[in-house]
CSV table of C-alpha atoms in Angstrom, one decimal:
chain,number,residue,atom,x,y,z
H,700,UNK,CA,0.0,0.0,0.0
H,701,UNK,CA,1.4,3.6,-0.7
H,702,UNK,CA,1.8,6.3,1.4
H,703,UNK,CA,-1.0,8.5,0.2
H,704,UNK,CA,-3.3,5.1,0.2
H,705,UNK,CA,-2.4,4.5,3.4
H,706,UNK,CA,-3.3,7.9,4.6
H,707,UNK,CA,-6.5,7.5,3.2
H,708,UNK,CA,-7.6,4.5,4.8
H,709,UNK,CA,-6.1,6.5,8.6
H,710,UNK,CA,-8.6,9.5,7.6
H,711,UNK,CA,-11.5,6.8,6.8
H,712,UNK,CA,-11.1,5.0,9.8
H,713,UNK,CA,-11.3,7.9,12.1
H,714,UNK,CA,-14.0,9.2,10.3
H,715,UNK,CA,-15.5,6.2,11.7
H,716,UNK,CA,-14.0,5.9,15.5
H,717,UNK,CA,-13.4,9.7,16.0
H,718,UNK,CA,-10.6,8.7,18.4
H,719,UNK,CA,-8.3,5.9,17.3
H,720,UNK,CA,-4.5,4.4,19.1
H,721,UNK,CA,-1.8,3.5,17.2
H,722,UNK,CA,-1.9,0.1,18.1
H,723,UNK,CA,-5.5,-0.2,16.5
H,724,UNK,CA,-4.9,1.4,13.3
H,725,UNK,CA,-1.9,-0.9,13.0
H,726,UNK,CA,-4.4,-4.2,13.4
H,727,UNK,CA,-6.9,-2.7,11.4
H,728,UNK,CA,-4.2,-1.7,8.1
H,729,UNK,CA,-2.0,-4.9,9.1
H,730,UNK,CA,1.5,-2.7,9.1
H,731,UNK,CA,3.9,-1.6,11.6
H,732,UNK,CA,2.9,0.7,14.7
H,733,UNK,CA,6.3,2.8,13.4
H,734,UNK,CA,4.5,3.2,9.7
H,735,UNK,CA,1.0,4.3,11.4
H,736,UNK,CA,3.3,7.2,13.6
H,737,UNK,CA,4.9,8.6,10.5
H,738,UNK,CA,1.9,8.6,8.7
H,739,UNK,CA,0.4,10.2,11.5
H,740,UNK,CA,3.2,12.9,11.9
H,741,UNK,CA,2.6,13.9,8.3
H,742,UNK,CA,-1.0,14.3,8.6
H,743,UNK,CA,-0.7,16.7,11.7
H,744,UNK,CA,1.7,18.6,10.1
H,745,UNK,CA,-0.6,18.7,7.4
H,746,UNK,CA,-3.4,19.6,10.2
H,747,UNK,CA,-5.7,16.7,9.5
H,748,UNK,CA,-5.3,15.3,12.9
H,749,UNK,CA,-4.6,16.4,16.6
H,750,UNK,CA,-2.2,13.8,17.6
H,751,UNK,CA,-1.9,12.7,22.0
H,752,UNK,CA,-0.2,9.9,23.7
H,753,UNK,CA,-0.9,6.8,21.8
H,754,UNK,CA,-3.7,8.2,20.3
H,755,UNK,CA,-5.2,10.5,17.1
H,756,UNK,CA,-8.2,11.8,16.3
H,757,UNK,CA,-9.8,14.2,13.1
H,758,UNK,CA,-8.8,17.8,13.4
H,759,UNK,CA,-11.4,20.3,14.2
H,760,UNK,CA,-12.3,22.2,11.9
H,761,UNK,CA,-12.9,25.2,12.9
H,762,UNK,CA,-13.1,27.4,9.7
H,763,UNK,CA,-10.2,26.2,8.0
H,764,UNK,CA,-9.9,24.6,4.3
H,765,UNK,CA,-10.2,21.3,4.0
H,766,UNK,CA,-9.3,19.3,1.6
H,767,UNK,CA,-11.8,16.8,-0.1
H,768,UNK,CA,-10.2,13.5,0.7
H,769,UNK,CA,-10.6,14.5,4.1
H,770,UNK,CA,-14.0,15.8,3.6
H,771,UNK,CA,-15.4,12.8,2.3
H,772,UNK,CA,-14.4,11.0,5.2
H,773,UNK,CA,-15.9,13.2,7.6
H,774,UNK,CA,-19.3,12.6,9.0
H,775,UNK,CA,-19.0,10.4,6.1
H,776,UNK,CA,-22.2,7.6,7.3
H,777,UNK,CA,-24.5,11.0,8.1
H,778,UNK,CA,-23.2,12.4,4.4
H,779,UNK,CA,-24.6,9.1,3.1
H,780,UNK,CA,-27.4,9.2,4.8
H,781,UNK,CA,-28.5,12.3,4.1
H,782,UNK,CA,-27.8,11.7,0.6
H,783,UNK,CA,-30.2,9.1,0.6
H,784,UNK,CA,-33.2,11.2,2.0
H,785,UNK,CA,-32.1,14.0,-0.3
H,786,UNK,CA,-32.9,11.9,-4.0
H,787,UNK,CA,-36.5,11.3,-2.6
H,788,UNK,CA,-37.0,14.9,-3.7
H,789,UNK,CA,-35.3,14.2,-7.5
H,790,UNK,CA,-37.9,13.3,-9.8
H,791,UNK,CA,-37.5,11.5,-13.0
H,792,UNK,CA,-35.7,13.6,-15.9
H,793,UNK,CA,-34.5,16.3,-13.6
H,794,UNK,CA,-31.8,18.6,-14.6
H,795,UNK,CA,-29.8,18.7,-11.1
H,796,UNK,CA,-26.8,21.0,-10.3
H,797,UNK,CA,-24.1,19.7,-8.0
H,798,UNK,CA,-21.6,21.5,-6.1
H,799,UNK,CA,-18.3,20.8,-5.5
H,800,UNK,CA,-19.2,19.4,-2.2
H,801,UNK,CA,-18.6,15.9,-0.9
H,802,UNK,CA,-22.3,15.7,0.5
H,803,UNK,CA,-23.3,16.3,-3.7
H,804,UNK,CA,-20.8,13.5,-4.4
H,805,UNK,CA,-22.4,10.9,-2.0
H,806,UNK,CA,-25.9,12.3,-4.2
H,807,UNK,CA,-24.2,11.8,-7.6
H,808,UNK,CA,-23.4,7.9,-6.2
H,809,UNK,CA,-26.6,7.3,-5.8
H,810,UNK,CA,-28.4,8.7,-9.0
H,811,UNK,CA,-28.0,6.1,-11.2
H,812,UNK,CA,-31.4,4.9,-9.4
H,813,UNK,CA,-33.2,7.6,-11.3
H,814,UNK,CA,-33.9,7.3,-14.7
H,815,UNK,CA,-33.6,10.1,-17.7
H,816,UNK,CA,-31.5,12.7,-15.0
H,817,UNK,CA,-29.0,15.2,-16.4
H,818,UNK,CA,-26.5,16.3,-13.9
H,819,UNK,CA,-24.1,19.9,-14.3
H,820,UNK,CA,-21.5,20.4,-11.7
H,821,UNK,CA,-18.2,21.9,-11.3
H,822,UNK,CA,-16.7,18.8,-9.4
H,823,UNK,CA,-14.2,16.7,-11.2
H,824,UNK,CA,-14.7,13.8,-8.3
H,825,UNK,CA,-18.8,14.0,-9.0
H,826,UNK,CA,-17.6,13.8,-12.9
H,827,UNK,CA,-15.0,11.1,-12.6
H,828,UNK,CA,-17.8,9.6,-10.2
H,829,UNK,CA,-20.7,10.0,-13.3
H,830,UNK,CA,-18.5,8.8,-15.9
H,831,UNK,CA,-19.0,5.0,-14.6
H,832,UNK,CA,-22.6,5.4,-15.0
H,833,UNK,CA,-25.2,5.9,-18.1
H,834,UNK,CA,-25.8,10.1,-16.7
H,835,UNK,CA,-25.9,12.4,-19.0
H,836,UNK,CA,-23.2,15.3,-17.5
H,837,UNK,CA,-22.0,18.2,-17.9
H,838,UNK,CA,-18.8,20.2,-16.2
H,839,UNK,CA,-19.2,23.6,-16.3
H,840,UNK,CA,-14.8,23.7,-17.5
H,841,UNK,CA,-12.8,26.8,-15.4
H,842,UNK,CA,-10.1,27.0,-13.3
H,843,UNK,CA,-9.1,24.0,-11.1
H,844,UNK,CA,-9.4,26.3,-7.5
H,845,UNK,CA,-6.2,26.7,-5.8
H,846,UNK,CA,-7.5,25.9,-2.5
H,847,UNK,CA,-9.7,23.2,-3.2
H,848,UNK,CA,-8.7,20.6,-5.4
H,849,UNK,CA,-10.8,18.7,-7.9
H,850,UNK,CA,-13.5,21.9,-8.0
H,851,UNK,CA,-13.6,24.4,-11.0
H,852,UNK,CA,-13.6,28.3,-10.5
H,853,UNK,CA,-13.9,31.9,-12.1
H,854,UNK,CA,-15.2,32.9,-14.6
H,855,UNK,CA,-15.5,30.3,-17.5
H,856,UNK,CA,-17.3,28.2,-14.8
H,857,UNK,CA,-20.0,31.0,-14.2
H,858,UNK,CA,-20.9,31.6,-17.8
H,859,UNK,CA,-21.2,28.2,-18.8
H,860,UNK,CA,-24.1,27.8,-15.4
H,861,UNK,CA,-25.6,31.0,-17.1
H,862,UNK,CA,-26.7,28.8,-20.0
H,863,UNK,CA,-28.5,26.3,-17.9
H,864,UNK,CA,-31.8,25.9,-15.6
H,865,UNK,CA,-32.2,23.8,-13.8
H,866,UNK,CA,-35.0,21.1,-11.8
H,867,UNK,CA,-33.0,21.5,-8.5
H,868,UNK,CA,-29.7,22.5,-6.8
H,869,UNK,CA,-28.5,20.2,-3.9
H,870,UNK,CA,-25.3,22.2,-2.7
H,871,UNK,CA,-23.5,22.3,0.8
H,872,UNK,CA,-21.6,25.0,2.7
H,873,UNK,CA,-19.4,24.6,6.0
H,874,UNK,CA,-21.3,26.2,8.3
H,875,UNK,CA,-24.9,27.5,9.3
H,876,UNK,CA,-25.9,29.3,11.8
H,877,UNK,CA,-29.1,29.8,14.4
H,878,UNK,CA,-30.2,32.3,12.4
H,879,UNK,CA,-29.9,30.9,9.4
H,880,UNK,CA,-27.3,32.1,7.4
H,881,UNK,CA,-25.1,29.9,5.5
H,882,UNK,CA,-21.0,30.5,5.3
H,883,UNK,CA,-18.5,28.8,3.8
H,884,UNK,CA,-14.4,29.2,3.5
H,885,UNK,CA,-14.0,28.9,-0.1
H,886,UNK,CA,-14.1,32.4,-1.4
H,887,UNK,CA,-14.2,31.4,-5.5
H,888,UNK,CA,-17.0,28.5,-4.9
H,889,UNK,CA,-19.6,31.4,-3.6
H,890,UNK,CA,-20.3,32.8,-7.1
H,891,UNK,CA,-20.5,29.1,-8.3
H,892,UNK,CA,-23.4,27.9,-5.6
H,893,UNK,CA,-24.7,31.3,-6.0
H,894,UNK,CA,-25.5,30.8,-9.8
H,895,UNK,CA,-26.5,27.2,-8.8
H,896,UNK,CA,-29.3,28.8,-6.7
H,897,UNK,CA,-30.8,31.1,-8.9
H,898,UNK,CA,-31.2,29.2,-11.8
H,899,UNK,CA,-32.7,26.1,-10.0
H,900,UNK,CA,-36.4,26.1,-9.1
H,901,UNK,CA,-35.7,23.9,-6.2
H,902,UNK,CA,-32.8,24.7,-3.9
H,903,UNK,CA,-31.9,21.7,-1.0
H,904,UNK,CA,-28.9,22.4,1.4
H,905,UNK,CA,-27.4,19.1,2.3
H,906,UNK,CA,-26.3,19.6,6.2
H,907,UNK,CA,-24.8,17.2,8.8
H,908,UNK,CA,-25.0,18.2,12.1
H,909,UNK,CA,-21.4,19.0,12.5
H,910,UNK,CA,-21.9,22.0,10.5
H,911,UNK,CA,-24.5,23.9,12.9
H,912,UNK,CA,-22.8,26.9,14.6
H,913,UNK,CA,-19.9,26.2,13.2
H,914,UNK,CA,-16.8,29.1,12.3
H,915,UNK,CA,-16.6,29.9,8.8
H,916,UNK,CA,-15.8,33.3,6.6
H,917,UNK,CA,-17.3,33.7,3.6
H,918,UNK,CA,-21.5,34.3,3.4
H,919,UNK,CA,-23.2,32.0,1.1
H,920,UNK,CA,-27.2,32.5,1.2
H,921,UNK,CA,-29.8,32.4,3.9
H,922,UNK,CA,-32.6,29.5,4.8
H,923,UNK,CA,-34.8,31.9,3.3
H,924,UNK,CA,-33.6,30.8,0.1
H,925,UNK,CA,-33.7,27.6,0.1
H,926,UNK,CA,-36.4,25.0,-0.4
H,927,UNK,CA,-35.5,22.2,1.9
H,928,UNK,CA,-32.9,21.5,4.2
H,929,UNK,CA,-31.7,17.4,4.8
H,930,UNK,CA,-29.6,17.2,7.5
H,931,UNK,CA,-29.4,14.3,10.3
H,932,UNK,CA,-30.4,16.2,13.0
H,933,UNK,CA,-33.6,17.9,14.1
H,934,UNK,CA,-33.8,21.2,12.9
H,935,UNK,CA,-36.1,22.4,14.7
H,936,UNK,CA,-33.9,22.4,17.7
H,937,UNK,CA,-31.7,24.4,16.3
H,938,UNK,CA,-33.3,27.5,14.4
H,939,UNK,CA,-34.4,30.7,16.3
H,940,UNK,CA,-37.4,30.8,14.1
H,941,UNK,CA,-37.8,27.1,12.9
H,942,UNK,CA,-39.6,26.5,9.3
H,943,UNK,CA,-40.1,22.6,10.3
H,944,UNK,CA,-42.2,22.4,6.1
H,945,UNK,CA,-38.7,22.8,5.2
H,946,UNK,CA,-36.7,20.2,7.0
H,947,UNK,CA,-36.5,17.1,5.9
H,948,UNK,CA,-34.7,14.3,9.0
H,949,UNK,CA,-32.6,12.2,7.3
């Protein structure tokens, strides 16, 4: 197994345990305990994990940029989960925009249960992802983002989702607040979701709970917007003014 493969599999099996020892990721992968700990030591540096004595778990977040192989593992069963509720509201034929989002990648696995869809994103995973599948897809082309790998930015991106409506949007952000505002720390990706949501005539945020109250920088959109929110928590809890029509419990 190569390094990066190896780190992979570390970041998915935390995803899964939050908390993990050395000693236990070395059973699990079946190689040394002194592999695991350099592994390890390159993640933190990288600031994917908070290493302790004999022990890692997932760094917080906490506004930063993440990048997507470590997004995907995150909250990856909710993700999945929420996924699932959110294609109950695709119908049949829909034209569906998809964000660069690893929430809209665990949708794009799942629609080749829904016959006649058409999918535009600016995600080269949801593409690479599509491309196994008979979808009819579209990437909207750009500039591969500098901060966020494997998403397409600027300005080629936005005029080619001019040129489209669509059925529905089903977009994330990193973090939402009580009062219902949406942020996210991608600066070039707010323009994209931005065209997403005007030219769809139904908008779903895809939300685990991890992402309620959360830090972030840049503002997205507001609840008000959107359509229907899928998350895995009850949202009602959580809103000052709830809009519980809206919410959809994964």
């Amino acid at each position: 197994m190569y390094k990066c493969e190896r780190q992979d599999e570390i970041l998915s099996l935390l995803s899964d345990t939050e908390y993990a020892t050395v000693d236990y990721l070395a059973r699990k992968m079946n190689i040394s305990s002194s592999s695991i700990r350099r592994d390890l030591k390159n993640l933190e540096e990288r600031g994917l994990v908070n290493r302790s004595y004999g022990g890692v778990k997932i760094a917080e977040a906490s506004g930063k940029k993440i990048p997507f192989s470590l997004r995907s593992h995150e909250n990856s069963p909710q993700k999945k989960q929420i996924a699932k509720a959110a294609t109950s509201l695709i119908n049949v034929g829909d034209v569906i925009f998809l964000d660069g989002s690893s929430s809209a990648y665990f949708v794009a696995e799942l629609l080749p249960s829904i016959s006649g869809v058409t999918v535009i994103t600016n995600s080269v995973d949801t593409m690479n992802c599509l491309s196994r599948y008979e979808i009819k897809a579209f990437c909207t082309g750009g500039m591969l983002s500098p901060d966020n790998k494997g998403v397409l930015v600027g300005g080629y991106a936005q005029s080619f989702l001019n040129h489209f409506q669509a059925d529905v949007a089903l977009f994330s952000v990193q973090a939402v607040n009580a009062d219902g505002r949406c942020f996210d720390c991608y600066h070039d990706e707010i323009p994209i979701r931005n065209l997403m949501i005007k030219n769809a005539r139904r908008k779903i945020l895809l939300c685990d709970s991890s992402k309620w109250n959360r830090p972030s920088i840049f503002y997205q959109c507001c609840t008000d917007d959107i359509d229907y929110i899928v998350s895995d928590r009850d949202l009602n809890e959580l809103f000052q003014n709830p809009t519980p029509e809206k919410y959809i419990l994964a």
